[in-house]
CSV table of C-alpha atoms in Angstrom, one decimal:
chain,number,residue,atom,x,y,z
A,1,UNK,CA,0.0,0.0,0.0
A,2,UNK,CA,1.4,3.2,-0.8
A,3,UNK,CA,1.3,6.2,1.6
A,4,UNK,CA,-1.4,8.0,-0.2
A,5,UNK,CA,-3.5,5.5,0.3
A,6,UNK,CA,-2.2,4.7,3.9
A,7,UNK,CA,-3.3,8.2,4.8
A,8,UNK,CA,-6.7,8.2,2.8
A,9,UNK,CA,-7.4,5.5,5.5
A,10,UNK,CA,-6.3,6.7,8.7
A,11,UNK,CA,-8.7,9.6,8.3
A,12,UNK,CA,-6.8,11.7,5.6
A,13,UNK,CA,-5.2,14.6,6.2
A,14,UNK,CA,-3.2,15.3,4.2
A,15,UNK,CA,-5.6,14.7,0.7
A,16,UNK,CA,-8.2,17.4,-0.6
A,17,UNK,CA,-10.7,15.7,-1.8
A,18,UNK,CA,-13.8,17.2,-3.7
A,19,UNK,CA,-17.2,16.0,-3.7
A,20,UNK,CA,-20.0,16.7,-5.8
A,21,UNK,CA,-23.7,16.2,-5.0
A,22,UNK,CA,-26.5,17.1,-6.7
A,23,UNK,CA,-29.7,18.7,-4.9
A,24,UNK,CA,-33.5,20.3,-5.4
A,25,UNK,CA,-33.7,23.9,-4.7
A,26,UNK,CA,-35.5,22.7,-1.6
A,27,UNK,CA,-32.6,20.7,-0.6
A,28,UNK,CA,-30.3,23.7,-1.3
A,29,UNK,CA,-31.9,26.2,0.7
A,30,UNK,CA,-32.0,24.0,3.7
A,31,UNK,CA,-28.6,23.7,3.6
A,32,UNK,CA,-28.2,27.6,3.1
A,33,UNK,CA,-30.3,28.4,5.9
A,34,UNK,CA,-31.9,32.1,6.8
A,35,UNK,CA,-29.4,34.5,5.5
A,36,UNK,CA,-26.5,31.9,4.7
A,37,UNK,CA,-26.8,30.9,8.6
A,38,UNK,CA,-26.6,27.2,8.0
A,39,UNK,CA,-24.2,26.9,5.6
A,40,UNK,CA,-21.6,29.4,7.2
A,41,UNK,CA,-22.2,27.5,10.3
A,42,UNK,CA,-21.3,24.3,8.4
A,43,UNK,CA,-18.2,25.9,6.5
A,44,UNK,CA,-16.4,27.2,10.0
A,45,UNK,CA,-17.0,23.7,12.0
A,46,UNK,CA,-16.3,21.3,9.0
A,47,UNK,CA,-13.1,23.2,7.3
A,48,UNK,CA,-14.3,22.4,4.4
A,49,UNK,CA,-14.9,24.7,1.3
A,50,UNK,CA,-18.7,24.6,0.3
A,51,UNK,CA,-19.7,25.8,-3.1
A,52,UNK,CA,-23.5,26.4,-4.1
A,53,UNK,CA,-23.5,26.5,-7.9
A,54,UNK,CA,-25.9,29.6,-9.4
A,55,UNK,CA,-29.7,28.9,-8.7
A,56,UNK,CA,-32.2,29.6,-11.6
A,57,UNK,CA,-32.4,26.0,-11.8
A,58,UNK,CA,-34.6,23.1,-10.4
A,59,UNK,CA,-31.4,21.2,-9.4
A,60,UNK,CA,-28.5,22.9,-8.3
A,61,UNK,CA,-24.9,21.3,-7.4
A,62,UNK,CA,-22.9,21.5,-4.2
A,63,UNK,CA,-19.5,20.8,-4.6
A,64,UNK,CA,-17.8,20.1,-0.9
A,65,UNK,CA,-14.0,20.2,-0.9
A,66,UNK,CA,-11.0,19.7,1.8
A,67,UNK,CA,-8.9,17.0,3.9
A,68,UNK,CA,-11.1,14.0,3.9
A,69,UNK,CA,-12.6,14.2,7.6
A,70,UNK,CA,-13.1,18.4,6.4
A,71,UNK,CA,-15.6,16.5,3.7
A,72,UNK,CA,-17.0,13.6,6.4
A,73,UNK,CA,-17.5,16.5,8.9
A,74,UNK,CA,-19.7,18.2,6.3
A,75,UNK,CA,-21.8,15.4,5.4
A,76,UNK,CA,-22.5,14.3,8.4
A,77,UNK,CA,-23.8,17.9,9.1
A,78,UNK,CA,-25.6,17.8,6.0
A,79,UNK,CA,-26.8,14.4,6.7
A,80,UNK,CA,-28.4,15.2,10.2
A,81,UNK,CA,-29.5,19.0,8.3
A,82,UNK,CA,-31.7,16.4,6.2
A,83,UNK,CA,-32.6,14.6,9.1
A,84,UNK,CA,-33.9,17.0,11.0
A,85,UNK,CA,-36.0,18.5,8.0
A,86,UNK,CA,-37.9,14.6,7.5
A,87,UNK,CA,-38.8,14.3,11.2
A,88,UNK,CA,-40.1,18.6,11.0
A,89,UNK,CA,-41.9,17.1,7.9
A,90,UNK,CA,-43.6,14.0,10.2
A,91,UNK,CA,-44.7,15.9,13.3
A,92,UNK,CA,-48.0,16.7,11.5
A,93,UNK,CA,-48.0,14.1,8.8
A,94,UNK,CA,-49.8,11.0,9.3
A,95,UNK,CA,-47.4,8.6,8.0
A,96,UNK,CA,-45.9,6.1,10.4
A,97,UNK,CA,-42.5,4.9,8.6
A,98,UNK,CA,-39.8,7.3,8.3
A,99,UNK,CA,-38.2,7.8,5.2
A,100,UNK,CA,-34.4,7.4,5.0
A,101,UNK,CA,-32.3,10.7,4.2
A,102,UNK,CA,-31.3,10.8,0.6
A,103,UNK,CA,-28.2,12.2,-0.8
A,104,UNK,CA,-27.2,12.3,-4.5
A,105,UNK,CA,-23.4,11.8,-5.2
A,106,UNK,CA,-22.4,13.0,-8.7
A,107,UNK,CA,-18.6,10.9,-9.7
A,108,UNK,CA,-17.4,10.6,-12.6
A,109,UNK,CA,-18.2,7.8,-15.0
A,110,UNK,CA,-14.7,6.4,-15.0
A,111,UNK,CA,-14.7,6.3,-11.4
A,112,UNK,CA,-17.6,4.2,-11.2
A,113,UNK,CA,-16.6,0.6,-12.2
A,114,UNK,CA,-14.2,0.8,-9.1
A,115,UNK,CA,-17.0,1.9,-6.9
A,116,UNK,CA,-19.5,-0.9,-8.3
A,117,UNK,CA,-16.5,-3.4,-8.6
A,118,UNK,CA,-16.2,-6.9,-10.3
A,119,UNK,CA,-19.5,-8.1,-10.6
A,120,UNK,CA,-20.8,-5.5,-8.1
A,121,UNK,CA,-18.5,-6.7,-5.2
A,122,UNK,CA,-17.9,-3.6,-4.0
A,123,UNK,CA,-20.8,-1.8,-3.8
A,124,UNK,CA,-22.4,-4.9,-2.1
A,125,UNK,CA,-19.7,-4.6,0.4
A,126,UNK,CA,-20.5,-1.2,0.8
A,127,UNK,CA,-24.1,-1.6,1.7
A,128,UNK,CA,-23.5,-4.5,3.6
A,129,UNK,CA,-21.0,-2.9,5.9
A,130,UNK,CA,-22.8,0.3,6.2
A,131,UNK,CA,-26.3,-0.2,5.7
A,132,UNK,CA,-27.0,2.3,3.7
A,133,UNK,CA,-28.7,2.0,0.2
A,134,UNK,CA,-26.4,2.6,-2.8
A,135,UNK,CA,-27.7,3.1,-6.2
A,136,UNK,CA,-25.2,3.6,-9.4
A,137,UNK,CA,-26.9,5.0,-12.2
A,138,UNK,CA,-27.1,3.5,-15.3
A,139,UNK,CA,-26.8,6.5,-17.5
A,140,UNK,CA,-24.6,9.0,-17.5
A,141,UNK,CA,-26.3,12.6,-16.4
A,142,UNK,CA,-27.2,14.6,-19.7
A,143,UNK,CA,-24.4,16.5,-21.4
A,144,UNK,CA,-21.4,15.4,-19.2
A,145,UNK,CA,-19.2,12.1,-18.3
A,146,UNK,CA,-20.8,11.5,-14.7
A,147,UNK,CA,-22.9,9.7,-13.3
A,148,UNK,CA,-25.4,9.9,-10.0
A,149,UNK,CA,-24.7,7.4,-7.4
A,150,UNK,CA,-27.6,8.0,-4.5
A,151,UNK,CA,-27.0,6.8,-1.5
A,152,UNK,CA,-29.8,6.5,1.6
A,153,UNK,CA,-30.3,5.5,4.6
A,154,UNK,CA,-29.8,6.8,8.7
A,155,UNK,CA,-27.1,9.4,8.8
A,156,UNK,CA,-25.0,7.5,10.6
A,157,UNK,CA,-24.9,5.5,7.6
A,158,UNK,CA,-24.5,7.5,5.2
A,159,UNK,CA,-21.2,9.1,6.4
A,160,UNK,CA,-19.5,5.6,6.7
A,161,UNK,CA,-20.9,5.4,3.1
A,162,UNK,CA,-19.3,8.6,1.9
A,163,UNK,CA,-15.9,7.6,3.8
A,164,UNK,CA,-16.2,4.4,2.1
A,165,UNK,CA,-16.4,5.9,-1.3
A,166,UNK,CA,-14.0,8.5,-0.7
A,167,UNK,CA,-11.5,5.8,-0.3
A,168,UNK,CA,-12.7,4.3,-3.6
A,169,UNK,CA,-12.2,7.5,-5.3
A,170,UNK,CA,-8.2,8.3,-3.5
A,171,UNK,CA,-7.6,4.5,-5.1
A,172,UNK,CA,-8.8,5.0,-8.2
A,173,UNK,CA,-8.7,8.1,-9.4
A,174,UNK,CA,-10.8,9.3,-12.7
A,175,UNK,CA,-9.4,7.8,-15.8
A,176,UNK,CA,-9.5,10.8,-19.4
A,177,UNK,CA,-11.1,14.5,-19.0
A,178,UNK,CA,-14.4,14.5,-16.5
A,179,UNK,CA,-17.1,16.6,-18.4
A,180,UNK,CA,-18.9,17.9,-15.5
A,181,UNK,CA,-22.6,17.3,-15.4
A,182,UNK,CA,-24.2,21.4,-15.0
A,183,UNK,CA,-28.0,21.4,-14.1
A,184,UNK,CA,-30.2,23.4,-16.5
A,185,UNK,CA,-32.6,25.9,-16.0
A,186,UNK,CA,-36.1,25.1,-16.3
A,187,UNK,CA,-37.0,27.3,-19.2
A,188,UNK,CA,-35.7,29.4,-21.6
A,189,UNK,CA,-36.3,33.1,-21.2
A,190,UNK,CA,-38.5,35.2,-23.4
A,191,UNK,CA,-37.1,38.6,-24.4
A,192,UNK,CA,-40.2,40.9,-25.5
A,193,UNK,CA,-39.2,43.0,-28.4
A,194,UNK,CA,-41.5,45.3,-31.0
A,195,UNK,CA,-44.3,43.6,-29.3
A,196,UNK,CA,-43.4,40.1,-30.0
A,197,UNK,CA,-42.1,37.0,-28.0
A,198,UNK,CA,-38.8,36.0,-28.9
A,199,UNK,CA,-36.9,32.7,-26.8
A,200,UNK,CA,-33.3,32.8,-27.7
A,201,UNK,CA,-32.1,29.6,-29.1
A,202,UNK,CA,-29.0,27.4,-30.1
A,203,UNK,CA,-25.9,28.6,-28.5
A,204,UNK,CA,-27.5,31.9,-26.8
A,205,UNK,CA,-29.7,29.7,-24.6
A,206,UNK,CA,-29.3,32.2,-21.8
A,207,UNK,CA,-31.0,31.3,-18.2
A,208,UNK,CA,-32.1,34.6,-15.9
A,209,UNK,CA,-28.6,35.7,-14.2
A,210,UNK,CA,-27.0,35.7,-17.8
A,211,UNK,CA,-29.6,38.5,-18.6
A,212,UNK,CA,-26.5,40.7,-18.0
A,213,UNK,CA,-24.4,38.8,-20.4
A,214,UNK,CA,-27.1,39.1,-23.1
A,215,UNK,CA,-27.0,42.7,-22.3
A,216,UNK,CA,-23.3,43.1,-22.6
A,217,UNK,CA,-23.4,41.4,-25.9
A,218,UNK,CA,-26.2,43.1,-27.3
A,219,UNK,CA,-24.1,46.7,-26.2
A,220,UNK,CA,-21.3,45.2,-28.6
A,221,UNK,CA,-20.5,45.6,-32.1
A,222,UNK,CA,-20.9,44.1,-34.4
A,223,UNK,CA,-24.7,43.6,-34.0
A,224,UNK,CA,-25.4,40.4,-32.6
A,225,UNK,CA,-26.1,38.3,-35.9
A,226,UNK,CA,-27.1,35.4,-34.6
A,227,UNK,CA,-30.3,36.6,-33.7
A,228,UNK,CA,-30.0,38.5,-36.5
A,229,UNK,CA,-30.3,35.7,-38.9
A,230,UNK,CA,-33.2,34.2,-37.3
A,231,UNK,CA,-35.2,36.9,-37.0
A,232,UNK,CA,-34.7,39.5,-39.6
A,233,UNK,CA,-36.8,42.0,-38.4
A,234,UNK,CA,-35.2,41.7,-35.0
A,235,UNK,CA,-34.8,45.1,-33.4
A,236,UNK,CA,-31.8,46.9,-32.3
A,237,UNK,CA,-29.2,44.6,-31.1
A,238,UNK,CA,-26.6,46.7,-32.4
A,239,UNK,CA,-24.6,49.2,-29.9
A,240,UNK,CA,-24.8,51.7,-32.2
A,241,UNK,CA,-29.4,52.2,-32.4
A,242,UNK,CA,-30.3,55.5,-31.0
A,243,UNK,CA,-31.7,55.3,-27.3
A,244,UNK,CA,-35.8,55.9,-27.3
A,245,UNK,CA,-38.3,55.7,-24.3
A,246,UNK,CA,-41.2,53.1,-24.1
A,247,UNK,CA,-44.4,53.6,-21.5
A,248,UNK,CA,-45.9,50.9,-19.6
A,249,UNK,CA,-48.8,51.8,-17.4
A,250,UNK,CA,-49.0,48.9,-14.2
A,251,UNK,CA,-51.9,48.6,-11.8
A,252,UNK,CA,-50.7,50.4,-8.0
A,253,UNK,CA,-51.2,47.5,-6.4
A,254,UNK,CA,-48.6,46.0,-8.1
A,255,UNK,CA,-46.0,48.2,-8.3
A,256,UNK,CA,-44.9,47.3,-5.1
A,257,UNK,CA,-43.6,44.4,-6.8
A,258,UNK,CA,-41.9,46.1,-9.0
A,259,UNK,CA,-40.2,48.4,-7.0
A,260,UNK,CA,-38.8,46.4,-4.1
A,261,UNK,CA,-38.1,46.9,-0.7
A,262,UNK,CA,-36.5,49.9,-0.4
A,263,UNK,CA,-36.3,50.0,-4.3
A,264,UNK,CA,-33.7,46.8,-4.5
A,265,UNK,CA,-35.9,45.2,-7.1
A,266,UNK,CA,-36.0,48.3,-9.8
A,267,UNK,CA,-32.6,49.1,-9.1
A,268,UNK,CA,-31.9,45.5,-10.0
A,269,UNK,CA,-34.1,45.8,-12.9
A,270,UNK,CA,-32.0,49.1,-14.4
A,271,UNK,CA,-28.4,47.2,-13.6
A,272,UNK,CA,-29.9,44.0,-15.9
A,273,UNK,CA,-31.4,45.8,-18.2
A,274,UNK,CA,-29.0,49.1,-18.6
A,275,UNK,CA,-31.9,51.2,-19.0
A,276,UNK,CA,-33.3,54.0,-17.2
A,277,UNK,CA,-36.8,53.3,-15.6
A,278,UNK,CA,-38.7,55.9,-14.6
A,279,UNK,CA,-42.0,55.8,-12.1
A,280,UNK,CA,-43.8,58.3,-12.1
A,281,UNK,CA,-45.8,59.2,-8.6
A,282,UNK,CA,-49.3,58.0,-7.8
A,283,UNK,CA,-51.4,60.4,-9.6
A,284,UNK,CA,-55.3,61.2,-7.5
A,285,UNK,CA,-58.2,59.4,-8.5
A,286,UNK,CA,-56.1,57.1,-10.4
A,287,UNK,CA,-55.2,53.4,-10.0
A,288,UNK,CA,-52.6,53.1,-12.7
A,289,UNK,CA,-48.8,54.1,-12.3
A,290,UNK,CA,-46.6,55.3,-15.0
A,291,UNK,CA,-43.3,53.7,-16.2
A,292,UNK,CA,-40.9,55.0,-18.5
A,293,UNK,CA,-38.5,52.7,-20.0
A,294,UNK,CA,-35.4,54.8,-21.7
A,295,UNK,CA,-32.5,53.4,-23.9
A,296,UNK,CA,-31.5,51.4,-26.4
A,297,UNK,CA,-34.2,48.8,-28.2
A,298,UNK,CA,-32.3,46.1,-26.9
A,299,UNK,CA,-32.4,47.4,-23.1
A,300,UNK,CA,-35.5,48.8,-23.3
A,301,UNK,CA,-36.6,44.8,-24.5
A,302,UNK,CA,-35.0,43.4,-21.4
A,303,UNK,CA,-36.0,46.0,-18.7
A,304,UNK,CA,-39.7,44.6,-20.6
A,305,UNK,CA,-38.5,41.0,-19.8
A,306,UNK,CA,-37.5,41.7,-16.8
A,307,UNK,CA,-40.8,44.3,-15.4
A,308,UNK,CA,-43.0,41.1,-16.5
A,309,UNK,CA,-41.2,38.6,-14.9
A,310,UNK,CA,-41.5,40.3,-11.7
A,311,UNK,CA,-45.5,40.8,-12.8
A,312,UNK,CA,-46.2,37.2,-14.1
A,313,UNK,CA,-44.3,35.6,-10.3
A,314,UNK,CA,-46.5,38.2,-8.5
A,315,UNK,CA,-49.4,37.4,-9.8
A,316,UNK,CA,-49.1,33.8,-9.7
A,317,UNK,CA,-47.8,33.9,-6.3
A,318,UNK,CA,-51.2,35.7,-5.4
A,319,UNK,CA,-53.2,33.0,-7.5
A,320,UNK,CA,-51.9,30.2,-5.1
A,321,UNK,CA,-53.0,31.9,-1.7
């Protein structure tokens, strides 16, 4: 045995290790807590580095990385974080069995023949000396070379199931280039332009934070011809369009929504956009408010994008009360 391996056993020290696991926005912001509290809480006791990748999708990844007991201190926070969420979720349910805490691994696909073994020898060994439930998958997670191996069971467990893998993954480490599985978002946003609909397609699939790059490249030149090509008539995605002003009149009782607390949501609104919004103030006797869009077509179309948005959640959000 060589000493890298020696020392992944006796606990570690001295190898980083990084971790992958795949979770539901629910998941995630249990883990985040009120105001970051959780997961600052589980950064300082564990040691190890905890990244949240960017959320304007349904799954999200949570990559966890450090000496190995760093990583076993964080799941086994994470592990009794999930825990504690299921029994919360019992006290006023009516089900009597307790459902085991789930956590999705994602390890690259050349890693995972050592982790299932020679005719699945290792992975029974794994469940057999742990207890926990370990699942391979068969496929490899869309657009990338790994795979999701879910593990379940008490968190007790699922922590000597981690440490077990971990070893596997110090022994063998991945084999080629790891194309790293990144979740998508759930749909693709719709820029309203001239009064019509557009979704951007083909490489410009661009999910809500990248509304900023969208803006930077349509404030480039040349004009941005991909668009361009697909839709002649597309408006002003070229730097150089003079800037104009567009009206929108919205209802008072939602402007609030609009506005934000303290004005953080139009003042996110103008930074995405680059345009200048304008509200005008609550007129007597009447129960519309007056916006004024100014700029180019381009940030004039997603200050648009962005006003409904907020409008389309609101109302929504209101529907489901």
């Amino acid at each position: 045995m060589n000493t890298k391996d020696a020392k992944a056993t006796e606990g570690g020290l001295n190898v980083t290790l990084t971790i992958r696991l795949l979770m539901h926005g629910k998941e995630v912001g249990s883990i985040i807590g009120k105001k970051g509290e959780t997961v600052k809480k589980m950064r300082e006791e564990s040691g190890a580095r905890i990244n949240i990748s960017e959320g304007s999708c349904p799954e999200r990844i949570v990559t966890i990385t450090g000496p190995t007991d760093a990583i076993f201190k964080a799941f086994s926070m994470i592990a009794l974080k999930f825990e504690e969420d299921i029994n919360a979720s019992m006290t006023n349910s009516t089900v009597t069995s307790k459902p085991p805490v789930t956590l999705r691994l994602v390890v690259p696909a050349s890693q995972c023949g050592s982790l299932i073994g020679k005719g699945g020898s290792k992975i029974k060994e794994i469940r057999e000396s742990t207890g926990a439930q370990v699942q391979v998958a068969g496929d490899m997670l869309p657009n990338s070379t790994e795979r999701a191996v879910t593990i379940s069971g008490t968190p007790d467990a699922i922590i000597q199931c981690v440490k077990q893998i971990c070893v596997v993954m110090l022994e063998s480490p991945p084999k080629g280039a790891t194309i790293p599985y990144r979740p998508k978002p759930a749909s693709a946003p719709i820029i309203f332009a001239g009064g019509q609909a557009f979704t951007i397609q083909g490489q410009y699939a661009i999910p809500h934070p990248d509304l900023t790059k969208l803006h930077q490249l349509a404030m480039q030149h040349p004009p941005f011809t991909p668009l361009g090509q697909t839709t002649p008539g597309f408006p002003g995605l070229d730097a150089t369009t003079p800037t104009s002003s567009h009206e929108l009149t919205i209802p008072n009782d939602l402007i609030g929504c609009i506005i934000g607390r303290q004005g953080s949501k139009i003042n996110e609104i103008r930074q995405m956009s680059g345009a200048q919004i304008k509200i005008a103030n609550a007129t007597e006797g009447s129960a519309e408010r007056q916006v004024t869009i100014t700029g180019s077509p381009a940030n004039i179309s997603l200050a648009q994008y962005l006003i409904n948005a907020r409008l389309s959640s609101e109302v929504t959000g209101l529907g489901a009360l």
